[in-house]
XYZ file of C-alpha atoms in Angstrom:
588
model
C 0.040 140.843 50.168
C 3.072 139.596 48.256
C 3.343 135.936 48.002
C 6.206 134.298 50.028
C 9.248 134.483 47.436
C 8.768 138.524 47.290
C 12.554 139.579 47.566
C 13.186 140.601 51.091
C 14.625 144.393 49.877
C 10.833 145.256 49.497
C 9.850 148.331 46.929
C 13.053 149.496 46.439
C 15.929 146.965 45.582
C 17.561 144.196 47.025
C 19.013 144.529 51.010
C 21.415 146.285 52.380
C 25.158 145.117 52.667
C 25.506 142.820 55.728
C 21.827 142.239 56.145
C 21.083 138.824 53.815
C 24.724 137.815 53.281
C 25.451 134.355 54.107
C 22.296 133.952 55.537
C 20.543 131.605 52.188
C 21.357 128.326 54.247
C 20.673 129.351 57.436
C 18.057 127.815 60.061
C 15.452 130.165 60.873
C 13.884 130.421 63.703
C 10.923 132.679 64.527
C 10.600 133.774 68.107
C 7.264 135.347 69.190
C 7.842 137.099 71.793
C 10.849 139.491 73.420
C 10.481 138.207 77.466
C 12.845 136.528 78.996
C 12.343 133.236 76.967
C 12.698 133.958 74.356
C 15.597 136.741 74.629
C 17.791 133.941 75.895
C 16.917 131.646 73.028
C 18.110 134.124 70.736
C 21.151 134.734 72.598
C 22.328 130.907 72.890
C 21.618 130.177 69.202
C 23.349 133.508 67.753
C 26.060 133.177 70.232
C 26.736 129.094 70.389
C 25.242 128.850 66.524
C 28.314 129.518 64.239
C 27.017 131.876 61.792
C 24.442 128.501 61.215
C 21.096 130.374 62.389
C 18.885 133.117 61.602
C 16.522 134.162 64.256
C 13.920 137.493 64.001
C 11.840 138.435 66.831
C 8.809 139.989 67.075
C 7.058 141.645 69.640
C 4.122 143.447 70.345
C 5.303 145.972 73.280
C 7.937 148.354 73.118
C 12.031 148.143 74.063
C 11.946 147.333 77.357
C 14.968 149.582 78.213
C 12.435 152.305 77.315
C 9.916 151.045 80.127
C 9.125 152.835 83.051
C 6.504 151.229 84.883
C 7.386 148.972 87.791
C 8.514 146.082 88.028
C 5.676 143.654 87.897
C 7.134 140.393 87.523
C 10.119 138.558 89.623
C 12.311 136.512 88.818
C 13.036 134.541 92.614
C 16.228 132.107 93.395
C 17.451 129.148 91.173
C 20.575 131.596 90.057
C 22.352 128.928 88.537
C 19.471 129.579 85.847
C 20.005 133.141 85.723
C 23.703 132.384 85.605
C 23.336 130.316 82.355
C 21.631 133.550 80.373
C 24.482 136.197 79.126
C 27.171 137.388 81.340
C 25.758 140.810 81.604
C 22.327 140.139 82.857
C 24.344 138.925 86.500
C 24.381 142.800 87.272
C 20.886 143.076 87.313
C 20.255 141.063 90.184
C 19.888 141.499 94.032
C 20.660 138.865 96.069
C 18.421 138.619 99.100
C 19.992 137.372 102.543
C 16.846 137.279 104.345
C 13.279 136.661 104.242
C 10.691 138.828 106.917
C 7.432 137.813 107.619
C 4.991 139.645 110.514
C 3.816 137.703 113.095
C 2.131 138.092 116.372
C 2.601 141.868 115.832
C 6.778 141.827 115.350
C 8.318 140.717 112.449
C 9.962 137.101 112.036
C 13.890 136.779 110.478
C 14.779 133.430 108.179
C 18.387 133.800 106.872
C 18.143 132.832 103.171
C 20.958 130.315 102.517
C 23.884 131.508 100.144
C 24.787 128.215 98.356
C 23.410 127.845 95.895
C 23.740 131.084 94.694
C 19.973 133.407 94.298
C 18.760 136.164 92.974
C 15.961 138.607 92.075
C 15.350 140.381 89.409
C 12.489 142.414 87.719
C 11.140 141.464 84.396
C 12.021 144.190 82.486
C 15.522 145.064 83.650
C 16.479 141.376 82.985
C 14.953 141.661 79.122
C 17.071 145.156 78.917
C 19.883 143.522 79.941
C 19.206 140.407 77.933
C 18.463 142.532 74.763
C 21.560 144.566 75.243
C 23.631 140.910 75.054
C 21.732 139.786 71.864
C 22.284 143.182 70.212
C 26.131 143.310 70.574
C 26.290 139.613 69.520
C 24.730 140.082 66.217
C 26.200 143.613 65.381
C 29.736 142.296 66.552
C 31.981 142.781 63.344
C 28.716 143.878 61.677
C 29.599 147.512 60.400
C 26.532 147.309 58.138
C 23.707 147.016 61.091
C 20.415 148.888 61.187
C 18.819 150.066 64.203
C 15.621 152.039 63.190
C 13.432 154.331 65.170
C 15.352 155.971 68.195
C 13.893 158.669 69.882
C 16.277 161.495 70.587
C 15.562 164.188 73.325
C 16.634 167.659 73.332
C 17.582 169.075 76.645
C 18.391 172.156 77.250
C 21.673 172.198 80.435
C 21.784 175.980 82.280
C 20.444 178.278 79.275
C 23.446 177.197 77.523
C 24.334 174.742 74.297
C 21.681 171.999 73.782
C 22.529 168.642 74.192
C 21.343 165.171 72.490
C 19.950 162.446 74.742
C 20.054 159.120 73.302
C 17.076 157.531 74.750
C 16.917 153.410 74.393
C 13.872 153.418 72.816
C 14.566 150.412 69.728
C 11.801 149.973 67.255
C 13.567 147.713 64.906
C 16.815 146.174 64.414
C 18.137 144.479 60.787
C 21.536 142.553 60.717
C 22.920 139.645 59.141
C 21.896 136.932 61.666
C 19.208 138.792 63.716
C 16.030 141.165 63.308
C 14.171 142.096 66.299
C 10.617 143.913 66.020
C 8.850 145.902 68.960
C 5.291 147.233 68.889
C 4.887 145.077 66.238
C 2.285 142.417 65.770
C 1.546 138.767 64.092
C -1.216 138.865 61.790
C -1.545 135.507 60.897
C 0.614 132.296 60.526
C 0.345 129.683 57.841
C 1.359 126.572 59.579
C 1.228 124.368 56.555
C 3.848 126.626 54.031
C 5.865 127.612 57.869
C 5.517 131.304 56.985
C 4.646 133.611 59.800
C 2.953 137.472 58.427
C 3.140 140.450 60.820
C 3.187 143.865 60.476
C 5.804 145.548 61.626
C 7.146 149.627 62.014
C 8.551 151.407 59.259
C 11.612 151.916 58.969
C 12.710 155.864 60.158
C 13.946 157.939 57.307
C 15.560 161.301 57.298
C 13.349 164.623 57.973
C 10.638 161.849 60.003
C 8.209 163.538 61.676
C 6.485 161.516 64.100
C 8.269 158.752 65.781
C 7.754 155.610 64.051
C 6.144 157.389 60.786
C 8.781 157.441 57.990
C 9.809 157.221 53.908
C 10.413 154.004 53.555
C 13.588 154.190 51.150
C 16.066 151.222 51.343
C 14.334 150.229 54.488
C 11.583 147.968 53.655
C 13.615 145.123 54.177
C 13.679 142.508 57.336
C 16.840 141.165 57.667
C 16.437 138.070 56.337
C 18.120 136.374 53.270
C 16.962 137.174 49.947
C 16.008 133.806 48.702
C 12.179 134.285 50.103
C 13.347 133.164 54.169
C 12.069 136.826 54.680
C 9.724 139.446 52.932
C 7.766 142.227 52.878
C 5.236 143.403 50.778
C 5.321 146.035 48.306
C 3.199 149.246 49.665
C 1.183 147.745 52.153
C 1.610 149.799 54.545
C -0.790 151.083 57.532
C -1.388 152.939 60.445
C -2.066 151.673 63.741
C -4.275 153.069 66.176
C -1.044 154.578 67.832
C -0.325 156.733 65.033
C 2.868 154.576 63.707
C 3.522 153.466 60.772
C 3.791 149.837 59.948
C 4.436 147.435 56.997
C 3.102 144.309 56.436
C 6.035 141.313 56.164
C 6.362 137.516 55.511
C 8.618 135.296 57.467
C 9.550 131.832 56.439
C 10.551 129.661 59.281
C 12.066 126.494 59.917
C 11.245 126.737 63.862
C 8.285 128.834 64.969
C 8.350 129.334 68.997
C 5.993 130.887 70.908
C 7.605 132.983 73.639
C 4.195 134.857 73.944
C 2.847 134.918 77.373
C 0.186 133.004 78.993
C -2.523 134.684 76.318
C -0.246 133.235 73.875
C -1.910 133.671 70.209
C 0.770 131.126 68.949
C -0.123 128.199 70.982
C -4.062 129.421 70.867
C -3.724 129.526 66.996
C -2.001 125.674 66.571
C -4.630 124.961 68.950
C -7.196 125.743 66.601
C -5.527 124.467 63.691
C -4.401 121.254 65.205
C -6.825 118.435 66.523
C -4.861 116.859 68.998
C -2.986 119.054 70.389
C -4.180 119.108 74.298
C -4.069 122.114 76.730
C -5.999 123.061 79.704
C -6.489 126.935 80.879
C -7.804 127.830 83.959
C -8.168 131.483 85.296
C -7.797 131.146 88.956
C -9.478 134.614 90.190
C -6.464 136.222 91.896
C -6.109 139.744 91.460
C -2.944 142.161 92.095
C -1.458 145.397 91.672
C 1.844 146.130 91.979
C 4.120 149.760 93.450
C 7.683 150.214 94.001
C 8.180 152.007 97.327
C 11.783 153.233 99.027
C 13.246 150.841 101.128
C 11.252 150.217 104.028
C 12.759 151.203 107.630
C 12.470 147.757 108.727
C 14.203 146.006 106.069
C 17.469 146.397 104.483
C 18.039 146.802 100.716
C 18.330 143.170 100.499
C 15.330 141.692 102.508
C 12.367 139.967 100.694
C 9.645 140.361 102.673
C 6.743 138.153 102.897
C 2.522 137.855 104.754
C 0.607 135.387 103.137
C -2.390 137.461 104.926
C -1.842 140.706 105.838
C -3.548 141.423 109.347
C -7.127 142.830 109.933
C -7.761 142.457 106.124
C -10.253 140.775 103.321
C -7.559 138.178 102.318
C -5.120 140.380 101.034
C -1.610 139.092 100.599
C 1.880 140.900 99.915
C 5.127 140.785 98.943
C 7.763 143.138 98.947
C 10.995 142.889 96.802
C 14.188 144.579 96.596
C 15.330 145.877 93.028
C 18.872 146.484 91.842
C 17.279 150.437 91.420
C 17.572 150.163 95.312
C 14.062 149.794 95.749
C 11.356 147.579 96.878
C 8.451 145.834 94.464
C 5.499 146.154 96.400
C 2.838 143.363 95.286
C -0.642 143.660 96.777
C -3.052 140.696 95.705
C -6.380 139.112 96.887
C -9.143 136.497 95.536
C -11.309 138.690 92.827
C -14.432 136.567 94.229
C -14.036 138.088 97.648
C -12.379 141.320 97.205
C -11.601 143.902 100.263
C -14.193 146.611 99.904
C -12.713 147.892 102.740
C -9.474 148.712 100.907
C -11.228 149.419 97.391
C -13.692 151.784 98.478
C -11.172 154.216 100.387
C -11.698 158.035 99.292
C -8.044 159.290 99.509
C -4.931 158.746 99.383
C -4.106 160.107 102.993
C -6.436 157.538 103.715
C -5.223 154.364 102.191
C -1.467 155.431 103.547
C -3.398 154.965 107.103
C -5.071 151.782 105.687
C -1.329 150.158 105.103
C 0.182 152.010 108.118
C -2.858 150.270 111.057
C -1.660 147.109 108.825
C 2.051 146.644 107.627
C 3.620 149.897 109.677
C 7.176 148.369 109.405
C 7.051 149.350 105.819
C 5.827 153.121 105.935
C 4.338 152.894 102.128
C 4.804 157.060 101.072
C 1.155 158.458 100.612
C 1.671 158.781 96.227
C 2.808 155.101 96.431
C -0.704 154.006 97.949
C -2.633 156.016 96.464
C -1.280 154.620 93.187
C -1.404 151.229 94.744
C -5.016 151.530 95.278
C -5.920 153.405 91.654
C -4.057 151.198 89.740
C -6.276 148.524 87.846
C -5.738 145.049 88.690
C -4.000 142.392 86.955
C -5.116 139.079 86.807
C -3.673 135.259 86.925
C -4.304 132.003 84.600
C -3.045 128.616 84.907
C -2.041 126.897 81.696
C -1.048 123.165 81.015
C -0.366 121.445 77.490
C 0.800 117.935 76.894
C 2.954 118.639 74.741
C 5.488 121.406 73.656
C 5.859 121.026 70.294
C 3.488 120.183 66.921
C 6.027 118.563 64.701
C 4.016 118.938 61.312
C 3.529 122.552 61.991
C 7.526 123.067 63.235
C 6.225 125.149 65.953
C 7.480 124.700 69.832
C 6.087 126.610 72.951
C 8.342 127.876 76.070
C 8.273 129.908 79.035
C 4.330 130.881 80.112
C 3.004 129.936 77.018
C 3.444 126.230 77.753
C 2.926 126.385 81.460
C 1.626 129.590 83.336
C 1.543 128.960 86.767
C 0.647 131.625 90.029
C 3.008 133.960 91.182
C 3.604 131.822 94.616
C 6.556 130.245 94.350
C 8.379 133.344 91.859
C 9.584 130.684 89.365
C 7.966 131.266 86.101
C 10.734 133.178 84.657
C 13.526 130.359 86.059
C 11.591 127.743 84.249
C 11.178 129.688 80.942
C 14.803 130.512 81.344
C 15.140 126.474 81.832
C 13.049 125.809 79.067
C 14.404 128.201 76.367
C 18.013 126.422 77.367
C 16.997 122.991 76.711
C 15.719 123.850 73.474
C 18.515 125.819 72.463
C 20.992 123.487 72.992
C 19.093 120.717 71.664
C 19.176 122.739 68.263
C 23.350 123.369 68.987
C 23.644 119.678 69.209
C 24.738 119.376 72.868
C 23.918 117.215 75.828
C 21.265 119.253 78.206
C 22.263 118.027 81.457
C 24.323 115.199 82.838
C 21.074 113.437 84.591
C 18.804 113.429 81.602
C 18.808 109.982 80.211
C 17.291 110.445 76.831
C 19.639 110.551 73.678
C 20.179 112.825 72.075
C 18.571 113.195 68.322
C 21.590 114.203 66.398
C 23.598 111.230 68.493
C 26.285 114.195 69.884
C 27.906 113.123 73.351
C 29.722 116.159 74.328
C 28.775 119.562 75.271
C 27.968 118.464 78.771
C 26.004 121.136 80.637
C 24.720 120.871 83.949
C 23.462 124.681 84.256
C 25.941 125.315 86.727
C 28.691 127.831 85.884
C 27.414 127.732 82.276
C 27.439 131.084 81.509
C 26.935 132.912 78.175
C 29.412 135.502 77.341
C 27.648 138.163 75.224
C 31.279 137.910 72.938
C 30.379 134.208 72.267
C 31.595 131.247 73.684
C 31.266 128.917 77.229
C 32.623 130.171 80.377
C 32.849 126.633 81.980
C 29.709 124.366 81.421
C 31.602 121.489 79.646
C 33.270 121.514 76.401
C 31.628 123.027 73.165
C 30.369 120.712 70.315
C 29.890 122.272 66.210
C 26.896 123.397 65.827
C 25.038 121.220 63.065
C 24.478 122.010 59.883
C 21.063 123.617 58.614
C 19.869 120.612 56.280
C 20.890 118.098 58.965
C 19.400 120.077 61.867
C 16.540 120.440 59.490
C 16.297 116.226 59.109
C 16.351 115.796 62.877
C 13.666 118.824 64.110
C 11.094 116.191 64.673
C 13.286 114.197 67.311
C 14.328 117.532 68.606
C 11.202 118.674 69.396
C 9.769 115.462 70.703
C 13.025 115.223 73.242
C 12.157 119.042 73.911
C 8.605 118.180 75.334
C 9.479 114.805 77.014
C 12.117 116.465 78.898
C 10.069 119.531 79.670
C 5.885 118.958 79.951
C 7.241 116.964 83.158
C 8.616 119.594 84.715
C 6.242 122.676 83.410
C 3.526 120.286 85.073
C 5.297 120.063 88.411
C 5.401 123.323 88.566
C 2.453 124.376 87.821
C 0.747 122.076 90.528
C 3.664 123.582 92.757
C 2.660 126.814 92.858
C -1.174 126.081 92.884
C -0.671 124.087 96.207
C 1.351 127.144 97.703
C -1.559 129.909 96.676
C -4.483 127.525 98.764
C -7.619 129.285 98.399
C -9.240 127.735 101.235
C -8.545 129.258 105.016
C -7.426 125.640 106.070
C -5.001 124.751 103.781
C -3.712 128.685 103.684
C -3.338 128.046 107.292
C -1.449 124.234 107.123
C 0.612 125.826 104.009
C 1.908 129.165 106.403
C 2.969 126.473 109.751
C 4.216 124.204 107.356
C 6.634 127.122 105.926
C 7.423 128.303 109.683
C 7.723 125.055 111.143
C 9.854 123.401 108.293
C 12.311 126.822 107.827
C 13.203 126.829 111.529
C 13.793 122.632 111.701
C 15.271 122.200 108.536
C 18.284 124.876 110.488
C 18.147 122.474 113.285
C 17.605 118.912 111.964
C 18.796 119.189 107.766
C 19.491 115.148 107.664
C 16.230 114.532 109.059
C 13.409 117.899 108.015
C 14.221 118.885 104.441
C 12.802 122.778 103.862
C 9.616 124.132 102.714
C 8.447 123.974 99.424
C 9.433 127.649 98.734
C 12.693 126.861 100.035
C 13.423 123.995 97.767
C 11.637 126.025 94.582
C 14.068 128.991 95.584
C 17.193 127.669 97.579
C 18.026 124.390 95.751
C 18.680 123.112 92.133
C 16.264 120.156 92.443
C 14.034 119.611 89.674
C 10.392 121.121 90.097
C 9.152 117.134 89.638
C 11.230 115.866 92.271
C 10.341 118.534 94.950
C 6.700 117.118 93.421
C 7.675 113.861 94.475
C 8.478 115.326 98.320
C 4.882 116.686 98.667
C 2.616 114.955 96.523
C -0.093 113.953 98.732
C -0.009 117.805 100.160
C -0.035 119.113 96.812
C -3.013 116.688 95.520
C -5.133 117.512 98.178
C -5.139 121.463 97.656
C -4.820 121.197 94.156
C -8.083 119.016 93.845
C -9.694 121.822 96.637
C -8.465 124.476 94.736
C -9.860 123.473 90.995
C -13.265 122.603 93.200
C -13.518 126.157 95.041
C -12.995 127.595 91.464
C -15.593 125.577 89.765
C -17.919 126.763 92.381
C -17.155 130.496 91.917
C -17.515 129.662 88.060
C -21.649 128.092 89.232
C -21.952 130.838 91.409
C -21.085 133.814 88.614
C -23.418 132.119 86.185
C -26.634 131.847 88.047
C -25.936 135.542 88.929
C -25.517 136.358 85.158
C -28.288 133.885 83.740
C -31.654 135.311 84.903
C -34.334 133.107 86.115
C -37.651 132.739 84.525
């Protein structure tokens, strides 16, 4: 392994033009992770930062323009957050008008208010749309970028001349400001010295075979400056179980955040290495699978549609969602402690088409769809809660599920990773975060104003109408005040990741009482709130999804509600946790 001041043009010279210039002073920030977080981190500090930041990402799965799968996570209302992220990601969306629940064998209507403005969105088309911003941002004036590993597709049109097919399919990507890794993993990180090591593809040389697999001439280096902020190591290369090549590199950070998902290895690793840093996970045995289907005959193209319980079943729940592809995201989820055998156990795929027809008919699932539906292995939830954000020795921060995962009830994980990657990022830029938080800021700046509304990000750089712009400031004095900045980050934030978390909790009751109080309290509130709005404010998934309020403040609305099922929730849990360890522990 070279040691951290290896120069960053590995093996064969120094790096390319445009790759390290300018770059010796620069912050650098380390972002594990390429979801939604952490894309629009990157964004705000390349496009607000001046020139003044570095930032490499690194991530284990692939481009996600490149993704096929469905759609298995939604972004749901809140679209002034959505709104703040890069101009281009607004065409992604689908803005639903309505929400349809069955009941008492018809289905039930609830207009879904316009103002504020909503939107849903799918996981990966909003990270291809937010990589596509944070790739023209950094290679803007940048005649000297590298983008390594593209798959190209022959395809053959009428027996006649072949054409090329460009497929989006990004393994790595080396400017001045910016490198971004996919399929790439971190191998360890040295907390103490702030240098992160992961091993990353090699870079794709002429006459490549095998996608990934390459000479490595003039393209062992990462993008980073060549004063030792980024290295790799001098023929260390290896081959993953995939078949692709990779190389192992060193990055030297100034801000480490971990963007990395609820199984986050950064926050697990400064758990370990850190004695006080407090977290609490909690897998809440909720299983789900998840189809895209046409648009159902009931619904239009812009109808969410919602059971808590779908009829004459084993507690299984659904959602369906439209997509800007046109279609619907079908989710299908029930309690893994008492899952429907009757659904599991069906022999066909004619047959589980039936099974959904007796059950939901108004959304005539195609027979492939279920079958898949019912094949398909199930994912599963956790629940995770730190105290604190940041670990200011270490220079590392957390957003997005890696600080708080929460359920799927209320559809606003990505909106408060989105939230939380903002705060951060403008904490770094020097600006205000909002004009209702009342904590000063650390680099004493009073302008820059943004209340998330209308505070768009351009792709080209620049505010579209959040409040005037402040300088960015510079590295060594940004560097002096990153333990403030942090500490701000997590006393603004932890609040609010908490709230939420109990939030959606409370609206996934596991008990058949509170699931019950939770559904009339939804009906009940959504059709008086229309009638009486001074005096019956709206359910808790209408405030989560219809309203700017801050997740502690709808808290405040519902606490006692949301203590009770929260303390009946964590009890049910502990019980199935008693009851799977007798069964496992034999008896003597």
């Amino acid at each position: 392994m070279g040691a951290e001041g290896v120069s960053a043009g590995g093996a064969h010279g120094g790096p390319r033009a445009g790759e390290g210039e300018g770059a010796a002073d620069a912050f650098r920030v380390v972002i594990v992770g390429a979801g939604p977080a952490g894309l629009v981190l990157a964004n705000l500090l390349l496009t607000r930062g001046g020139g003044r930041f570095h930032v490499s990402v690194i991530e284990k799965g692939e481009d996600p323009r490149a993704e096929v799968e469905e759609a298995a996570e939604i972004a749901r209302g809140r679209g002034s957050e959505v709104k703040a992220t890069p101009s281009g990601v607004q065409r992604v969306m689908v803005n639903p008008h309505e929400m349809v629940m069955p009941a008492f064998g018809r289905l039930l209507r609830f207009p879904i208010p316009k103002d504020p403005p909503q939107g849903l969105v799918s996981r990966t088309d909003l990270c291809g749309a937010l990589l596509e911003a944070l790739l023209e941002t950094a290679t803007k004036g940048d005649k000297n970028e590298a983008a390594v590993g593209s798959n190209r597709d022959e395809e053959k049109e009428d027996g006649e001349k072949a054409r090329v097919v460009q497929q989006k399919h990004l393994k790595q990507h080396l400017s001045r400001h910016l490198a971004v890794y996919f399929e790439s993993r971190v191998v360890d990180v040295d907390m103490k010295r702030h240098v992160v090591t992961a091993a990353v593809p090699c870079g794709s040389g002429s006459g490549s075979g095998s996608e990934g697999s390459s000479s490595s001439e003039g393209n062992n280096s990462t993008g980073g400056s060549s004063n030792g902020s980024s290295s790799s190591s001098r023929g260390d290369s290896s081959i993953d179980a995939g078949g692709i090549g990779l190389k192992t590199v060193q990055l030297k950070y100034d801000l480490l955040v971990g963007a990395d998902g609820v199984r986050s290895y950064v926050r697990n690793l400064l758990a370990s290495q850190t004695w006080d840093f407090p977290m609490h996970t909690d897998r809440v045995y909720h299983d789900w699978t998840v189809v895209n289907v046409p648009v159902p005959p009931a619904l239009t193209p812009t109808s969410l549609f919602f059971a808590a319980k779908v009829p004459n079943t084993q507690g299984i729940g659904t959602v369906a969602m439209p997509l800007v592809s046109g279609e619907h995201c079908l989710v299908w989820g029930w309690k893994s402690t008492d899952p429907p055998l009757d659904w599991l156990s069906l022999p066909s795929a004619a047959a589980a088409k039936q099974y959904l027809d007796d059950r939901l008919p108004w959304l005539d699932v195609p027979e492939d769809a279920a079958w898949k539906l019912l094949k398909q292995k199930p994912r599963t939830n956790m629940q995770v809660k730190c105290w604190r954000y940041h670990d200011t020795a270490a220079q590392v921060a957390l957003i997005g599920d890696a600080a708080h995962s929460t359920l799927p009830s209320l559809g606003q994980g990505c909106n408060a990773s989105i939230t939380d990657a903002l705060v951060l990022g403008r904490l770094l830029l020097g600006e205000a975060v909002s004009e209702q938080d009342r904590v000063p800021h650390p680099l004493g700046k009073q302008g820059g104003v943004s209340s998330g509304e209308g505070d768009g990000l351009a792709s080209g750089g620049g505010d579209s109408g959040g409040g005037c712009q402040v300088e960015p400031p510079e590295p060594e004095k940004l560097r002096a005040a990153l333990p403030d900045i942090l500490s701000t980050y997590s006393a603004l934030q932890v609040v609010e990741g908490h709230a939420l978390v109990d939030l959606s909790d409370a609206a996934a009751p596991v008990s058949a009482f509170y699931t019950f109080l939770f559904t009339m309290d939804l009906v009940i509130r959504s059709i008086l709130c229309k009638l009486l709005p001074w005096f019956v404010s709206q359910p808790i998934q209408g405030l989560c999804g219809n309203t700017t309020l801050p997740y502690s403040s709808i808290l405040g609305k519902f606490r006692g509600f949301v203590s009770r099922v929260v303390r009946a929730n964590a009890a049910q849990r502990w019980d199935w946790v008693v009851q799977r360890y007798k069964k496992t522990i034999p008896r003597r």
